[in-house]
XYZ file of C-alpha atoms in Angstrom:
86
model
C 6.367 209.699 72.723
C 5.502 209.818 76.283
C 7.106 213.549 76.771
C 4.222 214.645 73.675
C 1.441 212.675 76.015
C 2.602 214.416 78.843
C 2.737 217.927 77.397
C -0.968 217.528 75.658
C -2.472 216.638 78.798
C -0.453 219.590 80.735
C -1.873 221.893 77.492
C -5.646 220.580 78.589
C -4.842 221.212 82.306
C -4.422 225.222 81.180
C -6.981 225.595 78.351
C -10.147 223.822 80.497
C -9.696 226.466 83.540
C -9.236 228.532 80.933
C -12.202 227.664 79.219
C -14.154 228.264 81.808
C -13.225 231.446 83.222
C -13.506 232.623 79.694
C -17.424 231.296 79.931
C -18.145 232.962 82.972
C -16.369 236.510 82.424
C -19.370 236.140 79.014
C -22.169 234.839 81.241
C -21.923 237.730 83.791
C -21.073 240.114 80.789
C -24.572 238.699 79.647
C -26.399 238.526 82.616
C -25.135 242.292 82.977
C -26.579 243.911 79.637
C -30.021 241.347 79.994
C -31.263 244.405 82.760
C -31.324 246.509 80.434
C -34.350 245.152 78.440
C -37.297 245.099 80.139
C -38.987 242.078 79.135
C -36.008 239.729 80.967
C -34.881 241.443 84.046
C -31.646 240.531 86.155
C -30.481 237.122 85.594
C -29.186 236.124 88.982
C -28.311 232.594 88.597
C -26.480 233.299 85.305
C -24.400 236.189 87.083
C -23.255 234.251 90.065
C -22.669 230.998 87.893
C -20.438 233.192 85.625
C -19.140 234.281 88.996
C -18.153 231.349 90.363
C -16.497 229.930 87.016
C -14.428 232.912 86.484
C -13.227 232.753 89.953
C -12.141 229.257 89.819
C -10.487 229.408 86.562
C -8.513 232.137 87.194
C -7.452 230.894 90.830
C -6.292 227.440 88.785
C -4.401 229.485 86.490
C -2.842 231.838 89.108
C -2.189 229.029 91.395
C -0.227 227.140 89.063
C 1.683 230.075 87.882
C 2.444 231.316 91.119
C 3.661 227.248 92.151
C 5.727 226.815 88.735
C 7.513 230.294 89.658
C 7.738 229.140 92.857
C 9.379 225.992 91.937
C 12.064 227.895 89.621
C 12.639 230.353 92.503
C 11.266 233.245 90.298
C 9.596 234.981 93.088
C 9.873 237.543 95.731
C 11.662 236.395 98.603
C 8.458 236.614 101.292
C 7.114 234.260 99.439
C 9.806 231.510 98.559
C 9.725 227.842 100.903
C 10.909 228.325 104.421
C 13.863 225.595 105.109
C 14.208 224.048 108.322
C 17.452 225.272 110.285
C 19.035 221.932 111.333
C-alpha cells in the first residue's frame, strides 16, 4: 500500500509543474493575440507571469529528468558524477 502512496504523490510531483507550465505557455499565448484588438492593448503582467510559470515548470521537469537519467547512468559521459581518485 505504501509503494501506491508513494507513486501518487511522485505522479502529483510531475503533473503540478506540469500544470503550470501548461498555464503559462496559454497566458503568454493570450497575452500575445490580446495586441491585436485595440480596445485591450499588451498585457504585460499576464505575459511575464506566463513567462515565469512556463520557465519553472519546464526547468522542474527537465531537472528531474536529467537527475533520474543521471541516476541510471543514461547520459553522456561529460555529464555523469565525477568520483574521487583515492
Amino acid at each position: 500500500m505504501m509503494a501506491v502512496i508513494s507513486r501518487f504523490i511522485a505522479m502529483l510531483l510531475l503533473v503540478v509543474p506540469g500544470l503550470m507550465a501548461t498555464y503559462g505557455f496559454l497566458a503568454m499565448k493570450d497575452a500575445w493575440f490580446a495586441q491585436f484588438d485595440p480596445a485591450i492593448g499588451f498585457l504585460w503582467w499576464k505575459f511575464a507571469l506566463g513567462l515565469l510559470l512556463f520557465a519553472v515548470g519546464v526547468a522542474f521537469i527537465g531537472g528531474w529528468i536529467f537527475f533520474r537519467d543521471r541516476k541510471r547512468n543514461y547520459v553522456a559521459p561529460r555529464f555523469r558524477k565525477k568520483r574521487k581518485k583515492g
